[in-house]
């Protein structure tokens, strides 16, 4: 699942969940990685014939070896970004931390029991806490855009299986006009399917569900398992293409300390208006 979302989008998502307690039973840590390759990277990694074709064949892109991409990503100015996120889940609490550049210079804590969302910046020793009332105030300041009708999508079983990060996975393909995704799903993470399905159902029920491409993919493959690896190829008309890989690197089921979901008492608390000023709003 794609994770480089803006803080404002994250607020919409998280507060869509903040009514009542989740029944999900997963406790532990999920580590993810996302790689994004632009036009220049694709032209350098693909063989000349594939790179110079009038339309790049997504199958040639999806066949690129991961180790080759990672080796290339270690070079400077190569049009590849590598981001990572760590999701820590315990009961009604979720903490998201990781390395996504300037998009998330800290970590986020969602507490469904308390109905709060906290964005914590340890380097500044400060945090922003939003309640449902704050969220409603923020929404009233944000104009709603018109929604375009979306085509009905389906997940097509490709009949392919392979082990990914120690899990047996099956491939499903979802194709839209501008993008195509192959999701490798496993039945070994059933508790995560239950957790994320409940998250999405609560967002939809409250009318706060902003369905994006990655959420569509999850909804379509959830009945078959949890996506361990997603490969997505997007085209932008005359403006090139992009290849994105999102993978679950590890899932650790273990007890987590309550301190992991708490903000240190000496951190400064900011208001939503101060947050908006910091974000340039």
PDB file of C-alpha atoms in Angstrom:
ATOM      1  CA  UNK A   1       0.000   0.000   0.000  1.00  0.00           C
ATOM      2  CA  UNK A   2       1.291   3.409  -0.969  1.00  0.00           C
ATOM      3  CA  UNK A   3       2.370   5.403   2.051  1.00  0.00           C
ATOM      4  CA  UNK A   4       3.796   8.764   0.904  1.00  0.00           C
ATOM      5  CA  UNK A   5       0.639  10.724   1.735  1.00  0.00           C
ATOM      6  CA  UNK A   6       0.516  14.338   2.876  1.00  0.00           C
ATOM      7  CA  UNK A   7      -0.247  15.154   6.491  1.00  0.00           C
ATOM      8  CA  UNK A   8      -3.574  16.708   5.478  1.00  0.00           C
ATOM      9  CA  UNK A   9      -4.606  13.514   3.694  1.00  0.00           C
ATOM     10  CA  UNK A  10      -3.512  11.497   6.712  1.00  0.00           C
ATOM     11  CA  UNK A  11      -5.743  13.580   8.959  1.00  0.00           C
ATOM     12  CA  UNK A  12      -8.752  12.873   6.740  1.00  0.00           C
ATOM     13  CA  UNK A  13      -8.007   9.161   6.822  1.00  0.00           C
ATOM     14  CA  UNK A  14      -7.288   8.822  10.521  1.00  0.00           C
ATOM     15  CA  UNK A  15     -10.269  10.814  11.758  1.00  0.00           C
ATOM     16  CA  UNK A  16     -12.528   8.794   9.532  1.00  0.00           C
ATOM     17  CA  UNK A  17     -11.744   5.952  11.930  1.00  0.00           C
ATOM     18  CA  UNK A  18     -12.141   7.686  15.256  1.00  0.00           C
ATOM     19  CA  UNK A  19     -15.639   6.571  16.198  1.00  0.00           C
ATOM     20  CA  UNK A  20     -15.598   3.668  18.610  1.00  0.00           C
ATOM     21  CA  UNK A  21     -12.992   0.973  19.174  1.00  0.00           C
ATOM     22  CA  UNK A  22     -11.638  -1.352  16.554  1.00  0.00           C
ATOM     23  CA  UNK A  23     -12.118  -5.057  17.057  1.00  0.00           C
ATOM     24  CA  UNK A  24      -8.859  -5.887  15.272  1.00  0.00           C
ATOM     25  CA  UNK A  25      -6.568  -8.200  17.236  1.00  0.00           C
ATOM     26  CA  UNK A  26      -3.186  -7.651  15.585  1.00  0.00           C
ATOM     27  CA  UNK A  27      -0.413  -6.391  17.865  1.00  0.00           C
ATOM     28  CA  UNK A  28       3.058  -5.877  16.499  1.00  0.00           C
ATOM     29  CA  UNK A  29       5.145  -4.090  13.892  1.00  0.00           C
ATOM     30  CA  UNK A  30       4.809  -3.949  10.090  1.00  0.00           C
ATOM     31  CA  UNK A  31       7.829  -2.685   8.137  1.00  0.00           C
ATOM     32  CA  UNK A  32       7.271  -1.470   4.579  1.00  0.00           C
ATOM     33  CA  UNK A  33       9.363  -0.068   1.736  1.00  0.00           C
ATOM     34  CA  UNK A  34       8.376   1.914  -1.335  1.00  0.00           C
ATOM     35  CA  UNK A  35      10.501   2.584  -4.413  1.00  0.00           C
ATOM     36  CA  UNK A  36       9.490   5.064  -7.107  1.00  0.00           C
ATOM     37  CA  UNK A  37      11.284   5.132 -10.464  1.00  0.00           C
ATOM     38  CA  UNK A  38      10.893   7.983 -12.919  1.00  0.00           C
ATOM     39  CA  UNK A  39      11.441   8.133 -16.675  1.00  0.00           C
ATOM     40  CA  UNK A  40      15.193   8.584 -16.486  1.00  0.00           C
ATOM     41  CA  UNK A  41      15.673   5.596 -14.211  1.00  0.00           C
ATOM     42  CA  UNK A  42      13.495   3.382 -16.409  1.00  0.00           C
ATOM     43  CA  UNK A  43      15.362   4.345 -19.568  1.00  0.00           C
ATOM     44  CA  UNK A  44      18.676   3.469 -17.912  1.00  0.00           C
ATOM     45  CA  UNK A  45      17.527   0.176 -16.375  1.00  0.00           C
ATOM     46  CA  UNK A  46      15.576  -1.249 -19.311  1.00  0.00           C
ATOM     47  CA  UNK A  47      17.338  -2.708 -22.314  1.00  0.00           C
ATOM     48  CA  UNK A  48      17.622  -0.215 -25.229  1.00  0.00           C
ATOM     49  CA  UNK A  49      14.867  -1.823 -27.310  1.00  0.00           C
ATOM     50  CA  UNK A  50      12.331  -1.693 -24.456  1.00  0.00           C
ATOM     51  CA  UNK A  51      13.377   1.797 -23.353  1.00  0.00           C
ATOM     52  CA  UNK A  52      13.106   3.283 -26.854  1.00  0.00           C
ATOM     53  CA  UNK A  53       9.747   1.719 -27.706  1.00  0.00           C
ATOM     54  CA  UNK A  54       6.902   4.122 -28.487  1.00  0.00           C
ATOM     55  CA  UNK A  55       5.066   2.763 -25.450  1.00  0.00           C
ATOM     56  CA  UNK A  56       6.963   1.069 -22.622  1.00  0.00           C
ATOM     57  CA  UNK A  57       5.728  -2.461 -21.950  1.00  0.00           C
ATOM     58  CA  UNK A  58       4.824  -2.685 -18.265  1.00  0.00           C
ATOM     59  CA  UNK A  59       5.780  -6.378 -18.276  1.00  0.00           C
ATOM     60  CA  UNK A  60       9.387  -5.462 -19.046  1.00  0.00           C
ATOM     61  CA  UNK A  61       9.278  -2.949 -16.201  1.00  0.00           C
ATOM     62  CA  UNK A  62       7.794  -5.434 -13.716  1.00  0.00           C
ATOM     63  CA  UNK A  63      10.486  -7.965 -14.679  1.00  0.00           C
ATOM     64  CA  UNK A  64      13.326  -5.689 -13.522  1.00  0.00           C
ATOM     65  CA  UNK A  65      15.216  -7.471 -10.687  1.00  0.00           C
ATOM     66  CA  UNK A  66      14.804  -5.816  -7.294  1.00  0.00           C
ATOM     67  CA  UNK A  67      18.506  -6.119  -6.440  1.00  0.00           C
ATOM     68  CA  UNK A  68      19.409  -4.283  -9.650  1.00  0.00           C
ATOM     69  CA  UNK A  69      16.970  -1.476  -8.847  1.00  0.00           C
ATOM     70  CA  UNK A  70      18.326  -1.142  -5.301  1.00  0.00           C
ATOM     71  CA  UNK A  71      21.912  -1.088  -6.558  1.00  0.00           C
ATOM     72  CA  UNK A  72      20.998   1.628  -9.040  1.00  0.00           C
ATOM     73  CA  UNK A  73      19.133   3.554  -6.324  1.00  0.00           C
ATOM     74  CA  UNK A  74      22.381   3.864  -4.380  1.00  0.00           C
ATOM     75  CA  UNK A  75      23.858   6.053  -7.100  1.00  0.00           C
ATOM     76  CA  UNK A  76      23.365   9.814  -7.057  1.00  0.00           C
ATOM     77  CA  UNK A  77      20.806  11.686  -9.156  1.00  0.00           C
ATOM     78  CA  UNK A  78      19.238   8.536 -10.552  1.00  0.00           C
ATOM     79  CA  UNK A  79      15.521   9.446 -10.509  1.00  0.00           C
ATOM     80  CA  UNK A  80      14.702   6.807  -7.865  1.00  0.00           C
ATOM     81  CA  UNK A  81      13.285   7.456  -4.401  1.00  0.00           C
ATOM     82  CA  UNK A  82      13.336   4.869  -1.623  1.00  0.00           C
ATOM     83  CA  UNK A  83      10.997   5.445   1.328  1.00  0.00           C
ATOM     84  CA  UNK A  84      10.138   3.306   4.321  1.00  0.00           C
ATOM     85  CA  UNK A  85       7.455   3.284   6.985  1.00  0.00           C
ATOM     86  CA  UNK A  86       7.027   1.310  10.187  1.00  0.00           C
ATOM     87  CA  UNK A  87       3.467   0.684  11.424  1.00  0.00           C
ATOM     88  CA  UNK A  88       3.154  -0.237  15.113  1.00  0.00           C
ATOM     89  CA  UNK A  89      -0.333  -1.458  16.085  1.00  0.00           C
ATOM     90  CA  UNK A  90      -1.731  -2.204  19.529  1.00  0.00           C
ATOM     91  CA  UNK A  91      -5.471  -2.442  20.174  1.00  0.00           C
ATOM     92  CA  UNK A  92      -7.018   0.878  19.181  1.00  0.00           C
ATOM     93  CA  UNK A  93      -3.653   2.594  18.759  1.00  0.00           C
ATOM     94  CA  UNK A  94      -1.504   3.000  15.668  1.00  0.00           C
ATOM     95  CA  UNK A  95       1.911   4.641  15.383  1.00  0.00           C
ATOM     96  CA  UNK A  96       3.444   5.432  11.982  1.00  0.00           C
ATOM     97  CA  UNK A  97       7.126   6.311  11.721  1.00  0.00           C
ATOM     98  CA  UNK A  98       9.831   6.075   9.118  1.00  0.00           C
ATOM     99  CA  UNK A  99      11.809   7.784   6.420  1.00  0.00           C
ATOM    100  CA  UNK A 100       9.803   9.593   3.743  1.00  0.00           C
ATOM    101  CA  UNK A 101      11.912  12.715   3.390  1.00  0.00           C
ATOM    102  CA  UNK A 102      10.238  16.052   4.038  1.00  0.00           C
ATOM    103  CA  UNK A 103       6.734  14.574   3.905  1.00  0.00           C
ATOM    104  CA  UNK A 104       6.941  13.131   7.404  1.00  0.00           C
ATOM    105  CA  UNK A 105       9.731  14.585   9.612  1.00  0.00           C
ATOM    106  CA  UNK A 106       8.503  12.781  12.723  1.00  0.00           C
ATOM    107  CA  UNK A 107       5.890  10.186  13.622  1.00  0.00           C
ATOM    108  CA  UNK A 108       2.120  10.027  13.932  1.00  0.00           C
ATOM    109  CA  UNK A 109       0.044   8.455  16.697  1.00  0.00           C
ATOM    110  CA  UNK A 110      -3.619   7.594  16.260  1.00  0.00           C
ATOM    111  CA  UNK A 111      -5.611   6.656  19.361  1.00  0.00           C
ATOM    112  CA  UNK A 112      -9.119   5.563  18.429  1.00  0.00           C
ATOM    113  CA  UNK A 113     -10.055   5.029  22.074  1.00  0.00           C
ATOM    114  CA  UNK A 114      -9.241   8.632  22.975  1.00  0.00           C
ATOM    115  CA  UNK A 115     -10.361   9.972  19.592  1.00  0.00           C
ATOM    116  CA  UNK A 116      -7.092  11.835  19.015  1.00  0.00           C
ATOM    117  CA  UNK A 117      -4.503  12.179  16.281  1.00  0.00           C
ATOM    118  CA  UNK A 118      -1.018  13.363  17.257  1.00  0.00           C
ATOM    119  CA  UNK A 119       1.779  14.328  14.914  1.00  0.00           C
ATOM    120  CA  UNK A 120       5.051  14.336  16.855  1.00  0.00           C
ATOM    121  CA  UNK A 121       8.294  16.058  15.875  1.00  0.00           C
ATOM    122  CA  UNK A 122      11.007  14.848  18.294  1.00  0.00           C
ATOM    123  CA  UNK A 123      13.668  17.114  16.774  1.00  0.00           C
ATOM    124  CA  UNK A 124      11.564  20.148  17.739  1.00  0.00           C
ATOM    125  CA  UNK A 125      10.201  18.561  20.950  1.00  0.00           C
ATOM    126  CA  UNK A 126       6.675  19.486  19.921  1.00  0.00           C
ATOM    127  CA  UNK A 127       3.475  17.812  18.784  1.00  0.00           C
ATOM    128  CA  UNK A 128       0.118  18.630  17.285  1.00  0.00           C
ATOM    129  CA  UNK A 129      -2.993  17.027  18.738  1.00  0.00           C
ATOM    130  CA  UNK A 130      -6.300  17.082  16.927  1.00  0.00           C
ATOM    131  CA  UNK A 131      -9.683  16.025  18.255  1.00  0.00           C
ATOM    132  CA  UNK A 132     -12.860  15.368  16.284  1.00  0.00           C
ATOM    133  CA  UNK A 133     -13.898  18.998  16.826  1.00  0.00           C
ATOM    134  CA  UNK A 134     -10.576  20.219  15.429  1.00  0.00           C
ATOM    135  CA  UNK A 135     -10.973  17.943  12.455  1.00  0.00           C
ATOM    136  CA  UNK A 136     -14.460  19.252  11.710  1.00  0.00           C
ATOM    137  CA  UNK A 137     -13.084  22.800  11.854  1.00  0.00           C
ATOM    138  CA  UNK A 138     -10.346  21.885   9.409  1.00  0.00           C
ATOM    139  CA  UNK A 139     -12.812  20.222   7.019  1.00  0.00           C
ATOM    140  CA  UNK A 140     -15.023  23.322   7.021  1.00  0.00           C
ATOM    141  CA  UNK A 141     -12.012  25.298   5.764  1.00  0.00           C
ATOM    142  CA  UNK A 142     -11.277  22.832   2.940  1.00  0.00           C
ATOM    143  CA  UNK A 143     -13.449  23.089  -0.208  1.00  0.00           C
ATOM    144  CA  UNK A 144     -14.771  19.822  -1.567  1.00  0.00           C
ATOM    145  CA  UNK A 145     -13.749  19.068  -5.128  1.00  0.00           C
ATOM    146  CA  UNK A 146     -15.991  17.440  -7.676  1.00  0.00           C
ATOM    147  CA  UNK A 147     -15.634  13.684  -7.906  1.00  0.00           C
ATOM    148  CA  UNK A 148     -15.315  12.083 -11.309  1.00  0.00           C
ATOM    149  CA  UNK A 149     -17.042   8.791 -12.026  1.00  0.00           C
ATOM    150  CA  UNK A 150     -14.531   5.948 -11.851  1.00  0.00           C
ATOM    151  CA  UNK A 151     -14.599   2.844 -14.016  1.00  0.00           C
ATOM    152  CA  UNK A 152     -15.522  -0.451 -12.408  1.00  0.00           C
ATOM    153  CA  UNK A 153     -12.277  -2.315 -11.778  1.00  0.00           C
ATOM    154  CA  UNK A 154     -11.683  -6.013 -11.243  1.00  0.00           C
ATOM    155  CA  UNK A 155      -8.809  -8.110  -9.931  1.00  0.00           C
ATOM    156  CA  UNK A 156      -7.765 -10.768 -12.447  1.00  0.00           C
ATOM    157  CA  UNK A 157      -6.015 -13.863 -11.113  1.00  0.00           C
ATOM    158  CA  UNK A 158      -2.839 -14.431 -13.134  1.00  0.00           C
ATOM    159  CA  UNK A 159      -2.267 -18.007 -11.991  1.00  0.00           C
ATOM    160  CA  UNK A 160       1.259 -17.204 -10.792  1.00  0.00           C
ATOM    161  CA  UNK A 161       2.700 -17.927  -7.349  1.00  0.00           C
ATOM    162  CA  UNK A 162       6.037 -17.266  -5.661  1.00  0.00           C
ATOM    163  CA  UNK A 163       7.523 -16.761  -2.200  1.00  0.00           C
ATOM    164  CA  UNK A 164       8.114 -13.134  -1.247  1.00  0.00           C
ATOM    165  CA  UNK A 165       9.853 -12.271   2.012  1.00  0.00           C
ATOM    166  CA  UNK A 166       9.121 -15.763   3.319  1.00  0.00           C
ATOM    167  CA  UNK A 167       5.410 -15.774   2.399  1.00  0.00           C
ATOM    168  CA  UNK A 168       3.639 -17.747  -0.336  1.00  0.00           C
ATOM    169  CA  UNK A 169       1.928 -15.250  -2.646  1.00  0.00           C
ATOM    170  CA  UNK A 170      -0.433 -15.292  -5.643  1.00  0.00           C
ATOM    171  CA  UNK A 171      -0.579 -12.599  -8.340  1.00  0.00           C
ATOM    172  CA  UNK A 172      -3.639 -10.493  -9.216  1.00  0.00           C
ATOM    173  CA  UNK A 173      -3.769  -7.792 -11.881  1.00  0.00           C
ATOM    174  CA  UNK A 174      -5.853  -4.607 -11.751  1.00  0.00           C
ATOM    175  CA  UNK A 175      -5.868  -2.312 -14.784  1.00  0.00           C
ATOM    176  CA  UNK A 176      -7.200   1.216 -15.163  1.00  0.00           C
ATOM    177  CA  UNK A 177      -6.830   3.675 -17.997  1.00  0.00           C
ATOM    178  CA  UNK A 178      -3.732   5.359 -16.565  1.00  0.00           C
ATOM    179  CA  UNK A 179      -2.201   2.648 -14.416  1.00  0.00           C
ATOM    180  CA  UNK A 180      -1.822  -1.089 -14.026  1.00  0.00           C
ATOM    181  CA  UNK A 181      -1.000  -2.935 -10.807  1.00  0.00           C
ATOM    182  CA  UNK A 182       0.070  -6.481 -10.094  1.00  0.00           C
ATOM    183  CA  UNK A 183      -0.554  -7.288  -6.430  1.00  0.00           C
ATOM    184  CA  UNK A 184       1.084 -10.330  -4.861  1.00  0.00           C
ATOM    185  CA  UNK A 185      -1.152 -11.384  -1.979  1.00  0.00           C
ATOM    186  CA  UNK A 186      -0.799 -13.960   0.778  1.00  0.00           C
ATOM    187  CA  UNK A 187      -3.315 -15.764   2.956  1.00  0.00           C
ATOM    188  CA  UNK A 188      -0.744 -15.913   5.773  1.00  0.00           C
ATOM    189  CA  UNK A 189      -1.663 -12.407   7.002  1.00  0.00           C
ATOM    190  CA  UNK A 190      -5.373 -12.911   7.600  1.00  0.00           C
ATOM    191  CA  UNK A 191      -5.378 -10.830  10.788  1.00  0.00           C
ATOM    192  CA  UNK A 192      -4.015  -7.848   8.864  1.00  0.00           C
ATOM    193  CA  UNK A 193      -6.725  -8.231   6.232  1.00  0.00           C
ATOM    194  CA  UNK A 194      -9.345  -8.113   8.994  1.00  0.00           C
ATOM    195  CA  UNK A 195      -7.748  -5.018  10.549  1.00  0.00           C
ATOM    196  CA  UNK A 196      -7.486  -3.019   7.335  1.00  0.00           C
ATOM    197  CA  UNK A 197     -10.925  -4.062   6.076  1.00  0.00           C
ATOM    198  CA  UNK A 198     -12.410  -2.770   9.326  1.00  0.00           C
ATOM    199  CA  UNK A 199     -10.442   0.472   9.010  1.00  0.00           C
ATOM    200  CA  UNK A 200     -11.789   1.081   5.508  1.00  0.00           C
ATOM    201  CA  UNK A 201     -15.365   0.092   6.354  1.00  0.00           C
ATOM    202  CA  UNK A 202     -15.426   2.623   9.204  1.00  0.00           C
ATOM    203  CA  UNK A 203     -14.153   5.359   6.914  1.00  0.00           C
ATOM    204  CA  UNK A 204     -16.824   4.597   4.328  1.00  0.00           C
ATOM    205  CA  UNK A 205     -19.584   4.419   6.945  1.00  0.00           C
ATOM    206  CA  UNK A 206     -18.684   7.882   8.238  1.00  0.00           C
ATOM    207  CA  UNK A 207     -18.452   9.439   4.772  1.00  0.00           C
ATOM    208  CA  UNK A 208     -14.800  10.388   5.307  1.00  0.00           C
ATOM    209  CA  UNK A 209     -13.215   7.834   3.021  1.00  0.00           C
ATOM    210  CA  UNK A 210     -10.939   9.367   0.392  1.00  0.00           C
ATOM    211  CA  UNK A 211     -10.486   6.412  -1.945  1.00  0.00           C
ATOM    212  CA  UNK A 212      -7.143   6.548  -3.678  1.00  0.00           C
ATOM    213  CA  UNK A 213      -5.523   4.168  -6.118  1.00  0.00           C
ATOM    214  CA  UNK A 214      -3.770   2.072  -3.455  1.00  0.00           C
ATOM    215  CA  UNK A 215      -6.970   1.757  -1.417  1.00  0.00           C
ATOM    216  CA  UNK A 216      -8.827   0.565  -4.509  1.00  0.00           C
ATOM    217  CA  UNK A 217      -6.227  -2.141  -5.047  1.00  0.00           C
ATOM    218  CA  UNK A 218      -6.505  -3.344  -1.453  1.00  0.00           C
ATOM    219  CA  UNK A 219     -10.309  -3.438  -1.612  1.00  0.00           C
ATOM    220  CA  UNK A 220     -10.191  -5.535  -4.778  1.00  0.00           C
ATOM    221  CA  UNK A 221      -7.686  -8.123  -3.517  1.00  0.00           C
ATOM    222  CA  UNK A 222      -8.642  -8.314   0.184  1.00  0.00           C
ATOM    223  CA  UNK A 223     -10.870 -11.357  -0.338  1.00  0.00           C
ATOM    224  CA  UNK A 224      -7.840 -13.201  -1.728  1.00  0.00           C
ATOM    225  CA  UNK A 225      -5.327 -12.163   0.942  1.00  0.00           C
ATOM    226  CA  UNK A 226      -3.085  -9.320   2.091  1.00  0.00           C
ATOM    227  CA  UNK A 227      -0.817  -7.583  -0.473  1.00  0.00           C
ATOM    228  CA  UNK A 228       2.840  -8.289   0.293  1.00  0.00           C
ATOM    229  CA  UNK A 229       4.105  -6.683  -2.922  1.00  0.00           C
ATOM    230  CA  UNK A 230       2.429  -4.213  -5.279  1.00  0.00           C
ATOM    231  CA  UNK A 231       3.949  -3.254  -8.629  1.00  0.00           C
ATOM    232  CA  UNK A 232       2.294  -0.261 -10.293  1.00  0.00           C
ATOM    233  CA  UNK A 233       3.092   1.287 -13.669  1.00  0.00           C
ATOM    234  CA  UNK A 234       1.542   4.688 -14.424  1.00  0.00           C
ATOM    235  CA  UNK A 235       1.535   6.708 -17.600  1.00  0.00           C
ATOM    236  CA  UNK A 236       1.035  10.462 -17.782  1.00  0.00           C
ATOM    237  CA  UNK A 237       0.240  10.930 -21.450  1.00  0.00           C
ATOM    238  CA  UNK A 238       3.013  12.952 -23.079  1.00  0.00           C
ATOM    239  CA  UNK A 239       4.633  13.537 -19.691  1.00  0.00           C
ATOM    240  CA  UNK A 240       6.244  10.135 -19.261  1.00  0.00           C
ATOM    241  CA  UNK A 241       5.727   7.233 -16.907  1.00  0.00           C
ATOM    242  CA  UNK A 242       6.445   6.067 -13.376  1.00  0.00           C
ATOM    243  CA  UNK A 243       7.048   2.697 -11.743  1.00  0.00           C
ATOM    244  CA  UNK A 244       6.243   2.169  -8.078  1.00  0.00           C
ATOM    245  CA  UNK A 245       7.005  -0.844  -5.891  1.00  0.00           C
ATOM    246  CA  UNK A 246       5.494  -1.189  -2.423  1.00  0.00           C
ATOM    247  CA  UNK A 247       6.362  -4.194  -0.287  1.00  0.00           C
ATOM    248  CA  UNK A 248       5.844  -5.585   3.188  1.00  0.00           C
ATOM    249  CA  UNK A 249       9.377  -6.368   4.319  1.00  0.00           C
ATOM    250  CA  UNK A 250       8.482  -7.924   7.657  1.00  0.00           C
ATOM    251  CA  UNK A 251       5.601  -8.543  10.059  1.00  0.00           C
ATOM    252  CA  UNK A 252       6.474  -9.054  13.723  1.00  0.00           C
ATOM    253  CA  UNK A 253       3.726 -10.133  16.102  1.00  0.00           C
ATOM    254  CA  UNK A 254       4.832  -9.097  19.581  1.00  0.00           C
ATOM    255  CA  UNK A 255       3.742  -7.146  22.626  1.00  0.00           C
ATOM    256  CA  UNK A 256       4.376  -3.410  22.423  1.00  0.00           C
ATOM    257  CA  UNK A 257       4.952  -0.995  25.286  1.00  0.00           C
ATOM    258  CA  UNK A 258       2.298   1.643  25.945  1.00  0.00           C
ATOM    259  CA  UNK A 259       5.113   4.222  26.007  1.00  0.00           C
ATOM    260  CA  UNK A 260       5.535   3.758  22.257  1.00  0.00           C
ATOM    261  CA  UNK A 261       2.149   5.427  21.768  1.00  0.00           C
ATOM    262  CA  UNK A 262       2.676   8.264  24.271  1.00  0.00           C
ATOM    263  CA  UNK A 263       4.074  11.772  23.782  1.00  0.00           C
ATOM    264  CA  UNK A 264       6.781  12.808  26.299  1.00  0.00           C
ATOM    265  CA  UNK A 265       5.384  15.180  28.908  1.00  0.00           C
ATOM    266  CA  UNK A 266       7.955  17.910  28.179  1.00  0.00           C
ATOM    267  CA  UNK A 267       6.937  18.294  24.502  1.00  0.00           C
ATOM    268  CA  UNK A 268       5.170  21.519  23.482  1.00  0.00           C
ATOM    269  CA  UNK A 269       1.600  21.126  22.223  1.00  0.00           C
ATOM    270  CA  UNK A 270       0.501  23.152  19.187  1.00  0.00           C
ATOM    271  CA  UNK A 271      -3.004  24.026  18.011  1.00  0.00           C
ATOM    272  CA  UNK A 272      -4.508  23.235  14.619  1.00  0.00           C
ATOM    273  CA  UNK A 273      -4.115  26.870  13.536  1.00  0.00           C
ATOM    274  CA  UNK A 274      -0.422  26.804  14.457  1.00  0.00           C
ATOM    275  CA  UNK A 275      -0.133  23.564  12.503  1.00  0.00           C
ATOM    276  CA  UNK A 276      -1.727  25.145   9.429  1.00  0.00           C
ATOM    277  CA  UNK A 277       0.684  28.060   9.610  1.00  0.00           C
ATOM    278  CA  UNK A 278       3.628  25.659   9.801  1.00  0.00           C
ATOM    279  CA  UNK A 279       2.256  23.818   6.754  1.00  0.00           C
ATOM    280  CA  UNK A 280       1.836  27.073   4.849  1.00  0.00           C
ATOM    281  CA  UNK A 281      -1.939  26.928   5.023  1.00  0.00           C
TER     282      UNK A 281
END
